[in-house]
XYZ file of N, CA, C and O in Angstrom:
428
model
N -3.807 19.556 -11.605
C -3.312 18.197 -11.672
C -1.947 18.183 -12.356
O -1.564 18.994 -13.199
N -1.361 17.278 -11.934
C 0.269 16.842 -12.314
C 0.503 16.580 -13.160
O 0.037 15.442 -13.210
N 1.172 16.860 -14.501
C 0.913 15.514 -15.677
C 2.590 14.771 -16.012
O 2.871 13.974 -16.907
N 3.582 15.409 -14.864
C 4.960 15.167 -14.888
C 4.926 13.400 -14.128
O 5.959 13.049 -13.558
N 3.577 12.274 -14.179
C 4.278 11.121 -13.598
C 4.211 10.743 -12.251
O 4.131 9.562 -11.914
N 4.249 12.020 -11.174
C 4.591 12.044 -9.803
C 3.529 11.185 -9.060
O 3.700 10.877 -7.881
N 2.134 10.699 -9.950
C 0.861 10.298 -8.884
C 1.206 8.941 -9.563
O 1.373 8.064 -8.715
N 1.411 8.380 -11.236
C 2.060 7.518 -11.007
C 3.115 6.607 -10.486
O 3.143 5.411 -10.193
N 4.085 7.712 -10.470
C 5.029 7.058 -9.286
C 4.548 6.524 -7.961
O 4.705 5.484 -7.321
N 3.863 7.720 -7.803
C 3.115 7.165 -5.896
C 2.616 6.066 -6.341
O 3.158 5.192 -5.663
N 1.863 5.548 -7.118
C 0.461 4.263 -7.097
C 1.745 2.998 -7.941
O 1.292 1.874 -8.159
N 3.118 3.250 -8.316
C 3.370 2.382 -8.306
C 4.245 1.671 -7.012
O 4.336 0.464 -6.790
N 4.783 2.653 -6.323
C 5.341 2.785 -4.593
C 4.438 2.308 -3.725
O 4.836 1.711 -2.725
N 3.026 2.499 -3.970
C 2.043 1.794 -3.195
C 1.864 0.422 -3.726
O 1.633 -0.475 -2.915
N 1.936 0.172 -4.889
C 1.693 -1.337 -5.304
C 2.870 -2.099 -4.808
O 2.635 -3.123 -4.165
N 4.137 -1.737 -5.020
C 5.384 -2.061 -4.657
C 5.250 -2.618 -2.966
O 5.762 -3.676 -2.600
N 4.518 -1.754 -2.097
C 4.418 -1.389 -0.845
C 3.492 -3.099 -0.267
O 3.835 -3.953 0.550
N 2.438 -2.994 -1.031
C 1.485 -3.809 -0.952
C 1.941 -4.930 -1.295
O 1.635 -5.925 -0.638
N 2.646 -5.006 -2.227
C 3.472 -6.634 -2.720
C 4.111 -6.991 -1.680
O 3.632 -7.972 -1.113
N 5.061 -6.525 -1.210
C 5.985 -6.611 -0.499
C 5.816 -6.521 1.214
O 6.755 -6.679 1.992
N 4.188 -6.186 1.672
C 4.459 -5.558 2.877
C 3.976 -7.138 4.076
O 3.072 -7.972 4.016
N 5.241 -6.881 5.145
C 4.568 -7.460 6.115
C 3.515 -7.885 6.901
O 3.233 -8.959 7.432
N 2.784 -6.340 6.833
C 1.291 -5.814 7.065
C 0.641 -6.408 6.747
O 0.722 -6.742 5.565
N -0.376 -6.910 7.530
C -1.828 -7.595 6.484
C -2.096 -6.227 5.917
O -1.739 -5.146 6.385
N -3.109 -6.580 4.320
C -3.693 -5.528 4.007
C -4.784 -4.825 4.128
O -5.204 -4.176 3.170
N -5.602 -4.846 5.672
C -6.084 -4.541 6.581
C -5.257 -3.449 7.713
O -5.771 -2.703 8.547
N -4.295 -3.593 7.504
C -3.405 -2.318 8.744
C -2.724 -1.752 8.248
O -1.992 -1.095 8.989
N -2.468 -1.592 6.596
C -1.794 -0.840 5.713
C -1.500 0.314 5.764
O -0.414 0.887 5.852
N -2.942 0.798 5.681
C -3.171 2.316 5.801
C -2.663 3.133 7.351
O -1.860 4.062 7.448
N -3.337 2.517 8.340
C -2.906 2.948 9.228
C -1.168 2.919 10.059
O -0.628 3.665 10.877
N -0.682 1.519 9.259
C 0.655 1.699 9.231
C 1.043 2.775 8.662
O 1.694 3.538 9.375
N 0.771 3.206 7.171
C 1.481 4.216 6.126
C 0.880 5.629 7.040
O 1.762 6.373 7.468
N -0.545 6.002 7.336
C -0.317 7.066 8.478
C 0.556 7.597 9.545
O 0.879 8.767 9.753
N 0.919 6.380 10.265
C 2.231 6.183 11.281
C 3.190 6.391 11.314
O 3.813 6.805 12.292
N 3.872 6.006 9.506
C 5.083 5.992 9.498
C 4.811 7.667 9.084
O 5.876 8.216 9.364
N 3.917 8.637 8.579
C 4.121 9.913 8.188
C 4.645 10.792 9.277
O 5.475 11.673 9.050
N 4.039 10.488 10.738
C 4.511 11.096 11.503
C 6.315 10.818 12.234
O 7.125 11.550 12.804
N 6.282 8.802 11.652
C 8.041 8.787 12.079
C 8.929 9.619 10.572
O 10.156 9.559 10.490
N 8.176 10.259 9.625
C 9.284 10.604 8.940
C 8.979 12.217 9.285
O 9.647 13.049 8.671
N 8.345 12.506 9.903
C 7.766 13.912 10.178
C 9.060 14.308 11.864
O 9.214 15.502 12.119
N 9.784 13.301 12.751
C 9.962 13.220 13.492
C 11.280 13.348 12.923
O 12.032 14.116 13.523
N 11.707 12.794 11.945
C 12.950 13.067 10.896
C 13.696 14.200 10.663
O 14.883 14.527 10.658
N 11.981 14.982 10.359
C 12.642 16.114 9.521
C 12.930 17.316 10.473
O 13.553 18.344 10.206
N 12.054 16.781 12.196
C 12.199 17.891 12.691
C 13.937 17.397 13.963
O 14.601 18.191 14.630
N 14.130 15.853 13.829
C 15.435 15.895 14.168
C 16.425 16.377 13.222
O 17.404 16.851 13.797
N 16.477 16.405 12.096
C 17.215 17.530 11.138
C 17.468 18.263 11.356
O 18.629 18.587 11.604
N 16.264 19.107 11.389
C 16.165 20.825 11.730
C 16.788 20.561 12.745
O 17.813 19.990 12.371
N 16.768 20.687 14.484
C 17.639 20.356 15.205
C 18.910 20.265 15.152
O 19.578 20.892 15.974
N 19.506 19.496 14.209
C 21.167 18.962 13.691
C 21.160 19.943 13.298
O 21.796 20.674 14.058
N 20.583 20.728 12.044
C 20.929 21.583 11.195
C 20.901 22.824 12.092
O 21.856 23.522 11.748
N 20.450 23.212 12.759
C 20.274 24.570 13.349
C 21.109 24.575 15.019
O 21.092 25.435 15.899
N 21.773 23.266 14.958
C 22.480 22.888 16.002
C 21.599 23.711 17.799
O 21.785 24.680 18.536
N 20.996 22.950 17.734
C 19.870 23.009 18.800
C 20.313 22.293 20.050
O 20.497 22.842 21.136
N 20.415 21.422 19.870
C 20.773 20.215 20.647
C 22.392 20.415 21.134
O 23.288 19.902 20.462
N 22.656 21.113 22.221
C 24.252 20.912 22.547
C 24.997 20.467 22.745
O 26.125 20.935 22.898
N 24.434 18.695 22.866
C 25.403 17.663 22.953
C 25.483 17.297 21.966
O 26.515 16.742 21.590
N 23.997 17.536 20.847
C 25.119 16.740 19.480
C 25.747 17.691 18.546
O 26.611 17.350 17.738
N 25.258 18.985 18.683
C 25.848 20.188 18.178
C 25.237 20.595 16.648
O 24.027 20.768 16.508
N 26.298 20.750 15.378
C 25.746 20.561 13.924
C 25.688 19.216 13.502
O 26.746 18.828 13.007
N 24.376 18.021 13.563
C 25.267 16.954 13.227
C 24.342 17.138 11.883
O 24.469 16.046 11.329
N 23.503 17.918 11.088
C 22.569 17.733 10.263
C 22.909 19.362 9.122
O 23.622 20.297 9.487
N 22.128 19.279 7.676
C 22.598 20.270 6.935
C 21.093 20.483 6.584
O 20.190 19.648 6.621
N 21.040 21.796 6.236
C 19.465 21.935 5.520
C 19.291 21.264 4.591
O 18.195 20.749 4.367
N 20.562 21.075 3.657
C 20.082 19.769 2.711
C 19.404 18.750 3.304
O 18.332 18.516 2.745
N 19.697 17.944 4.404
C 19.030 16.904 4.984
C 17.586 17.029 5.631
O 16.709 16.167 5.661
N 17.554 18.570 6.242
C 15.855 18.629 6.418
C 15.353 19.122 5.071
O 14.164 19.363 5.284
N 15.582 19.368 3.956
C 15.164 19.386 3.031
C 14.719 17.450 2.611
O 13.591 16.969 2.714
N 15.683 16.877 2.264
C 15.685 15.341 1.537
C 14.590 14.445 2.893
O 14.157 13.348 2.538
N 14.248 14.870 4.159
C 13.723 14.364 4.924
C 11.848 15.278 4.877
O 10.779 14.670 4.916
N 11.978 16.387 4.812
C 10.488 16.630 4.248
C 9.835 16.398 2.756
O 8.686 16.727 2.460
N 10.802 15.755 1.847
C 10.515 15.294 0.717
C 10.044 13.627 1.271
O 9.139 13.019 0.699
N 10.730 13.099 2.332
C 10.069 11.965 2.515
C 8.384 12.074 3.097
O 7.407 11.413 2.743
N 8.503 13.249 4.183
C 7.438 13.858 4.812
C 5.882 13.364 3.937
O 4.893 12.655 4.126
N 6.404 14.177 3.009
C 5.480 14.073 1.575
C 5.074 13.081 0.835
O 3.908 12.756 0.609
N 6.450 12.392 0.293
C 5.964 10.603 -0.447
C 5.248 10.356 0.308
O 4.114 10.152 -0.126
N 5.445 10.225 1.819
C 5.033 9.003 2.815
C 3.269 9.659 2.795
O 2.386 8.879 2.438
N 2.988 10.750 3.101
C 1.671 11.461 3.212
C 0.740 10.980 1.702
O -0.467 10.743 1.680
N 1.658 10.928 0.556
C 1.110 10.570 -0.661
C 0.554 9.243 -1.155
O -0.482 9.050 -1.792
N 1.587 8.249 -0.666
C 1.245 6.990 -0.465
C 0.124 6.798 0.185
O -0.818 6.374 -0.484
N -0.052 7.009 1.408
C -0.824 6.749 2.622
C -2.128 7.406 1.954
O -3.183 6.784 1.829
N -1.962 8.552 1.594
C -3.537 9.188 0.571
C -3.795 8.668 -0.669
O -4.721 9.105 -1.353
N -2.764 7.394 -1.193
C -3.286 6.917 -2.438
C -3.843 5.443 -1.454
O -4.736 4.742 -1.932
N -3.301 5.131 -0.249
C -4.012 3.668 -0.143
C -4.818 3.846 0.350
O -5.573 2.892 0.540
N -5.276 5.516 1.011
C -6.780 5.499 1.155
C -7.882 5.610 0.084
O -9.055 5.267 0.235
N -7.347 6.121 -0.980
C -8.312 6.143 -2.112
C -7.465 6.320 -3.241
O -6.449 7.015 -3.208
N -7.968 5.549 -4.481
C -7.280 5.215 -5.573
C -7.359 6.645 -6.261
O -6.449 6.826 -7.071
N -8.320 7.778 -6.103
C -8.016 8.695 -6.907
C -7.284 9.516 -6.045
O -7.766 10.645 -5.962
N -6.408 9.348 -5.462
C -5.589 10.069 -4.794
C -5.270 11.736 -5.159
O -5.422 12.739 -4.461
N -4.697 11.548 -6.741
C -4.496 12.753 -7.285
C -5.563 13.491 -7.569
O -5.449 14.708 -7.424
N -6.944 12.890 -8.074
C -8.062 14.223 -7.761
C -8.545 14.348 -6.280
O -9.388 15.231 -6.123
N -8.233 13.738 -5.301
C -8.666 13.641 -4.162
C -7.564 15.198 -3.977
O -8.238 16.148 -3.581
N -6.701 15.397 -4.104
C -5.574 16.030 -3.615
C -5.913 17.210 -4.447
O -6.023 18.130 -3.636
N -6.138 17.671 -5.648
C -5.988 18.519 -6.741
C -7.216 19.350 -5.983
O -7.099 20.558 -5.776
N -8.490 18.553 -5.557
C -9.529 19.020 -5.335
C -9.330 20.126 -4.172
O -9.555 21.330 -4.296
N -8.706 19.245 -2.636
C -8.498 19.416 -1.512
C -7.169 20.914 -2.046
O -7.708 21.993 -1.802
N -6.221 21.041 -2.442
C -5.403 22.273 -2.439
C -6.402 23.600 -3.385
O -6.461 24.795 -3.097
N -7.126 22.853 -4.599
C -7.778 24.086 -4.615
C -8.916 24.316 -3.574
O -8.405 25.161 -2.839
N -9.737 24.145 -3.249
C -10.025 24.319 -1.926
C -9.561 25.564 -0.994
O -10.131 26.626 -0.743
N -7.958 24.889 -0.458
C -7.307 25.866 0.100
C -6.697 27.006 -0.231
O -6.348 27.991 0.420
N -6.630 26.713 -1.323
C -5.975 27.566 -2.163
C -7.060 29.383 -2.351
O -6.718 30.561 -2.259
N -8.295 28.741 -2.615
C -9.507 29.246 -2.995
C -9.582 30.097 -1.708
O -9.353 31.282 -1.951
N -9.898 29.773 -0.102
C -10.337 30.446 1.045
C -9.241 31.375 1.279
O -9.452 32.531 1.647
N -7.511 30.677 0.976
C -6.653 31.078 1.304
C -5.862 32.250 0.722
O -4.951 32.832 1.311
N -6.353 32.551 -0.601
C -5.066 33.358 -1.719
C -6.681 34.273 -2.543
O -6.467 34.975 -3.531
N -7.864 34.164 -2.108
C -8.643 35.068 -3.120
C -9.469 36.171 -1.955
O -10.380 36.255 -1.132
N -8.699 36.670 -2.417
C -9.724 38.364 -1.512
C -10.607 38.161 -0.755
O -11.393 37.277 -1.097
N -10.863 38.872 0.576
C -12.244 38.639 0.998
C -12.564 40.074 0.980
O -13.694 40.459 1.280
């Protein structure tokens, strides 16, 4: 677990979210799911710019920018896992050790 702030930040970005949102708070969640994949669509038009993929638009992107665009990747995934459940951060702490556990210890 985090103790640098970062899950408070999320749950105050979600309250912020909720004050403020157009959304009834009934389609919240599945909005904040939605938008993970339009910022997921971000990071991979980045990469693109950045790796100049695309030959009509050439370099228009820097790894800095698919960097600052999979940091959104993330808030947006964090949010969306705190408005599914308020313990977000043990929901999350639990779920990486988990992976962590099948993934990084000897078989």
């Amino acid at each position: 677990m985090t103790s640098d702030g970062t899950w408070d930040t999320i749950a105050q970005l979600t309250a912020w979210l909720d004050r403020d949102s157009p959304v009834p708070p009934d389609q919240a969640l599945q909005v904040r799911i939605l938008k993970i994949t339009e910022e997921t669509g971000e990071a991979a038009q980045a990469l693109i710019g950045a790796t100049g993929a695309n030959p009509r638009k050439g370099h228009s992107h820097t790894m800095a920018d698919v960097s600052k665009e999979l940091c959104d990747v993330i808030l947006t995934a964090m949010v969306a896992l705190r408005t599914l459940t308020p313990d977000a951060q043990t929901t999350f702490a639990k779920h990486l050790a988990n992976v962590a556990d099948r993934s990084l210890t000897p078989r």
